[in-house]
Amino acid sequence: DVAELAARILLDQGQEHSVETPHGVLRVTLHGTRTTRRPVILTFHDVGLDSKSCFSSLFKFEEMQEIVKNFTLIHIDAPGQEEGASAYPPGYQYPSMETIAEMIPAVLQFFNFRTVIGVGVGVGAYILSKFTLANPDSVEGLVLINIDTNARGWMDWAAHKLSSVTSSLTEQILSHLFSQEELSSNTDLVQSHRERISKAPNLANMELLWKMYNGRRDLNLDRNYTFKCPVMLVVGDQAPYEDAAVECNSKMDPTSTSFLKMADAGGLPQLTQPAKLTEAFKYFIQGMGYSKLPILNIHPSFLS
């Protein structure tokens, strides 16, 4: 049926919405139906990426599609980071990490969603962490890939200042996204992202987000001040944020936290190891009580 095929293609691409928030407009892409009673899977991407380049490989993976067809899925693009975004004018005051986190409740309100399962990578993981700490009743579960909950220390700050003088913005972002091993061997994945970032028309916007992330505050997590929902921490075993993720894990409630350190995953496990990550995600949501609903073949006469 041509109409059904057209509807399916449209659904696969998602429906894009511009959502007004108290702090500006966000581009949000919705997949699936809004009518599900389950929590919505809400993603937030990393710097140098948008929702498509960060999550398409994972959510188009066949087994992941089997899982998410039972949920509504929404991808949020950080301000000015979406595909096709034009560059902000010089001197534009980009929102802080806190401000971006404060934009998310308006998205839930716009679609009339009650709760979410958050999936964030790098900068997106930090923003979803801020959102979750401020709105614990809105988040049923959290998957944090490459999380760094700490503010930059003085040494980090000095090293960053030096690298911003000696290396280009594109190279700084790549060293945030990829492991040293991946950068040294200059994998196809690194090359394609270098090409895409360096030629991005909104590169100036990426720089604004990158600066805001580097000026982030410490989340000050400890066993008494932590997430109220189940959390899965994910990091590649050679990734730039391996130590930060290990440290974050040490501050979490061990009864509600799972820690997945992935071998051969590099800096972006959702792109390089979608099968392993999908399996871990499946167990994570099953642990929250959301397994795949069985389809019961009941003869109509039984229902009369």
Coordinates of N, CA and C in Angstrom, one line a residue, residues 90-180:
P90 N 27.9 37.8 15.6 CA 29.0 38.0 16.6 C 28.5 38.6 17.8
G91 N 29.0 38.2 19.0 CA 28.5 38.8 20.3 C 27.2 38.2 20.8
Y92 N 26.7 37.2 20.1 CA 25.4 36.5 20.6 C 25.7 35.8 21.9
Q93 N 24.8 36.1 22.9 CA 25.0 35.5 24.2 C 24.3 34.1 24.2
Y94 N 25.2 33.0 24.1 CA 24.7 31.7 24.1 C 24.2 31.2 25.5
P95 N 23.1 30.4 25.5 CA 22.6 30.0 26.9 C 23.6 29.1 27.6
S96 N 23.6 29.2 28.9 CA 24.5 28.3 29.7 C 23.9 26.9 29.8
M97 N 24.7 26.0 30.3 CA 24.3 24.6 30.5 C 23.0 24.6 31.3
E98 N 22.9 25.4 32.4 CA 21.8 25.4 33.3 C 20.5 25.9 32.5
T99 N 20.7 26.9 31.7 CA 19.6 27.5 30.9 C 19.1 26.5 29.9
I100 N 20.0 25.8 29.2 CA 19.5 24.8 28.2 C 18.7 23.7 29.0
A101 N 19.2 23.3 30.1 CA 18.4 22.3 30.9 C 17.1 22.8 31.3
E102 N 17.0 24.1 31.5 CA 15.7 24.7 31.9 C 14.7 24.8 30.7
M103 N 15.2 24.6 29.5 CA 14.3 24.6 28.3 C 13.6 23.3 28.1
I104 N 14.1 22.3 28.7 CA 13.5 20.9 28.5 C 12.0 20.8 29.0
P105 N 11.7 21.3 30.2 CA 10.3 21.2 30.6 C 9.3 21.7 29.6
A106 N 9.6 22.8 28.9 CA 8.7 23.4 27.9 C 8.5 22.4 26.8
V107 N 9.5 21.6 26.5 CA 9.3 20.6 25.4 C 8.3 19.5 25.9
L108 N 8.4 19.0 27.1 CA 7.5 18.0 27.6 C 6.1 18.6 27.7
Q109 N 6.0 19.9 28.0 CA 4.7 20.5 28.1 C 4.1 20.7 26.7
F110 N 4.9 21.0 25.7 CA 4.4 21.2 24.3 C 3.8 19.9 23.8
F111 N 4.4 18.8 24.1 CA 3.8 17.5 23.6 C 2.9 16.8 24.6
N112 N 2.8 17.4 25.8 CA 2.0 16.8 26.9 C 2.5 15.5 27.3
F113 N 3.9 15.4 27.5 CA 4.5 14.2 28.0 C 4.7 14.4 29.5
R114 N 4.5 13.3 30.2 CA 4.6 13.3 31.7 C 6.1 13.0 32.1
T115 N 6.6 11.8 31.6 CA 7.9 11.4 32.1 C 8.7 10.9 30.9
V116 N 10.1 10.9 31.1 CA 11.0 10.5 30.1 C 12.0 9.5 30.6
I117 N 12.6 8.7 29.6 CA 13.9 8.0 29.9 C 14.9 8.8 29.1
G118 N 15.8 9.4 29.7 CA 16.8 10.3 29.0 C 18.0 9.5 28.5
V119 N 18.5 9.8 27.3 CA 19.7 9.3 26.8 C 20.6 10.4 26.3
G120 N 21.7 10.7 27.0 CA 22.5 11.8 26.7 C 24.0 11.4 26.4
V121 N 24.6 12.1 25.6 CA 26.1 11.9 25.3 C 26.9 13.1 25.5
G122 N 27.9 13.0 26.3 CA 28.9 14.1 26.6 C 28.2 15.3 27.1
V123 N 28.2 16.4 26.3 CA 27.5 17.6 26.7 C 26.0 17.4 27.0
G124 N 25.4 16.5 26.1 CA 24.0 16.2 26.3 C 23.7 15.4 27.6
A125 N 24.7 14.6 28.0 CA 24.6 13.8 29.3 C 24.6 14.8 30.5
Y126 N 25.5 15.8 30.4 CA 25.6 16.8 31.4 C 24.3 17.6 31.5
I127 N 23.7 18.0 30.4 CA 22.5 18.8 30.4 C 21.3 18.0 30.9
L128 N 21.2 16.7 30.5 CA 20.1 15.8 31.0 C 20.3 15.6 32.5
S129 N 21.6 15.5 33.0 CA 21.8 15.4 34.4 C 21.3 16.6 35.2
K130 N 21.6 17.8 34.7 CA 21.1 19.0 35.3 C 19.5 19.0 35.3
F131 N 18.9 18.7 34.2 CA 17.5 18.6 34.1 C 16.9 17.6 35.1
T132 N 17.5 16.4 35.2 CA 17.0 15.4 36.1 C 17.1 15.8 37.6
L133 N 18.2 16.4 38.0 CA 18.4 16.9 39.4 C 17.3 17.9 39.7
A134 N 17.0 18.8 38.7 CA 16.0 19.8 39.0 C 14.5 19.3 38.9
N135 N 14.3 18.2 38.1 CA 13.0 17.7 37.8 C 12.9 16.2 38.1
P136 N 13.2 15.7 39.3 CA 13.3 14.3 39.5 C 12.0 13.5 39.2
D137 N 10.9 14.1 39.3 CA 9.6 13.4 39.0 C 9.4 13.2 37.5
S138 N 10.1 13.9 36.7 CA 9.9 13.9 35.2 C 10.8 12.8 34.6
V139 N 11.7 12.2 35.3 CA 12.7 11.3 34.7 C 12.6 9.9 35.4
E140 N 12.3 8.9 34.6 CA 12.1 7.5 35.1 C 13.4 6.7 35.0
G141 N 14.3 7.2 34.1 CA 15.6 6.5 33.9 C 16.5 7.3 33.1
L142 N 17.8 7.1 33.2 CA 18.8 8.0 32.6 C 20.0 7.1 32.1
V143 N 20.3 7.3 30.8 CA 21.5 6.6 30.2 C 22.4 7.7 29.9
L144 N 23.6 7.7 30.5 CA 24.6 8.8 30.4 C 25.9 8.3 29.8
I145 N 26.1 8.7 28.5 CA 27.3 8.2 27.8 C 28.4 9.3 27.9
N146 N 29.6 9.0 28.3 CA 30.7 9.9 28.4 C 30.4 11.1 29.4
I147 N 29.8 10.8 30.5 CA 29.4 11.9 31.5 C 30.7 12.4 32.2
D148 N 30.8 13.7 32.3 CA 31.7 14.3 33.2 C 31.0 15.3 34.1
T149 N 30.8 15.0 35.4 CA 30.0 15.8 36.2 C 30.8 16.9 36.9
N150 N 32.1 16.9 36.7 CA 33.0 17.9 37.3 C 33.1 19.2 36.5
A151 N 33.3 20.3 37.2 CA 33.8 21.5 36.5 C 35.2 21.3 36.2
R152 N 35.7 22.1 35.2 CA 37.1 22.0 34.9 C 38.0 22.5 36.0
G153 N 39.0 21.8 36.4 CA 39.9 22.3 37.4 C 40.9 23.3 36.8
W154 N 41.7 23.9 37.6 CA 42.6 24.9 37.1 C 43.6 24.4 36.1
M155 N 44.1 23.2 36.3 CA 45.1 22.5 35.4 C 44.4 22.2 34.1
D156 N 43.1 21.7 34.2 CA 42.4 21.4 32.9 C 42.1 22.7 32.2
W157 N 41.8 23.8 32.9 CA 41.5 25.1 32.3 C 42.7 25.6 31.5
A158 N 43.9 25.5 32.2 CA 45.2 26.0 31.6 C 45.5 25.2 30.4
A159 N 45.3 23.8 30.5 CA 45.6 22.9 29.3 C 44.6 23.3 28.2
H160 N 43.4 23.6 28.5 CA 42.4 23.9 27.5 C 42.8 25.2 26.8
K161 N 43.2 26.2 27.6 CA 43.6 27.5 27.1 C 44.8 27.3 26.1
L162 N 45.7 26.5 26.5 CA 46.9 26.2 25.6 C 46.4 25.5 24.3
S163 N 45.5 24.5 24.4 CA 45.1 23.8 23.2 C 44.3 24.7 22.3
S164 N 43.6 25.7 22.9 CA 42.8 26.5 22.0 C 43.7 27.5 21.2
V165 N 44.9 27.7 21.7 CA 45.9 28.5 21.0 C 46.6 27.6 19.9
T166 N 46.9 26.4 20.3 CA 47.7 25.5 19.4 C 46.9 24.7 18.4
S167 N 45.7 24.4 18.7 CA 44.9 23.5 17.8 C 43.6 24.2 17.4
S168 N 43.1 23.8 16.3 CA 41.9 24.4 15.8 C 40.7 24.0 16.6
L169 N 39.6 24.7 16.4 CA 38.3 24.3 17.1 C 37.9 22.9 16.7
T170 N 38.0 22.6 15.4 CA 37.6 21.2 14.9 C 38.4 20.2 15.7
E171 N 39.8 20.4 15.8 CA 40.6 19.4 16.5 C 40.3 19.3 17.9
Q172 N 40.0 20.4 18.6 CA 39.6 20.3 20.0 C 38.3 19.5 20.2
I173 N 37.3 19.7 19.3 CA 36.1 19.0 19.4 C 36.3 17.5 19.1
L174 N 37.2 17.2 18.1 CA 37.5 15.8 17.8 C 38.1 15.1 19.0
S175 N 39.0 15.8 19.7 CA 39.7 15.2 20.9 C 38.8 15.0 22.1
H176 N 37.6 15.7 22.0 CA 36.6 15.5 23.0 C 35.7 14.3 22.6
L177 N 35.5 14.1 21.3 CA 34.6 13.0 20.9 C 35.3 11.7 20.8
F178 N 36.6 11.6 20.4 CA 37.2 10.4 20.1 C 38.4 10.1 21.0
S179 N 38.7 8.8 21.1 CA 39.9 8.3 21.9 C 41.1 8.7 21.1
Q180 N 42.2 8.7 21.9 CA 43.6 9.0 21.3 C 43.9 8.0 20.2

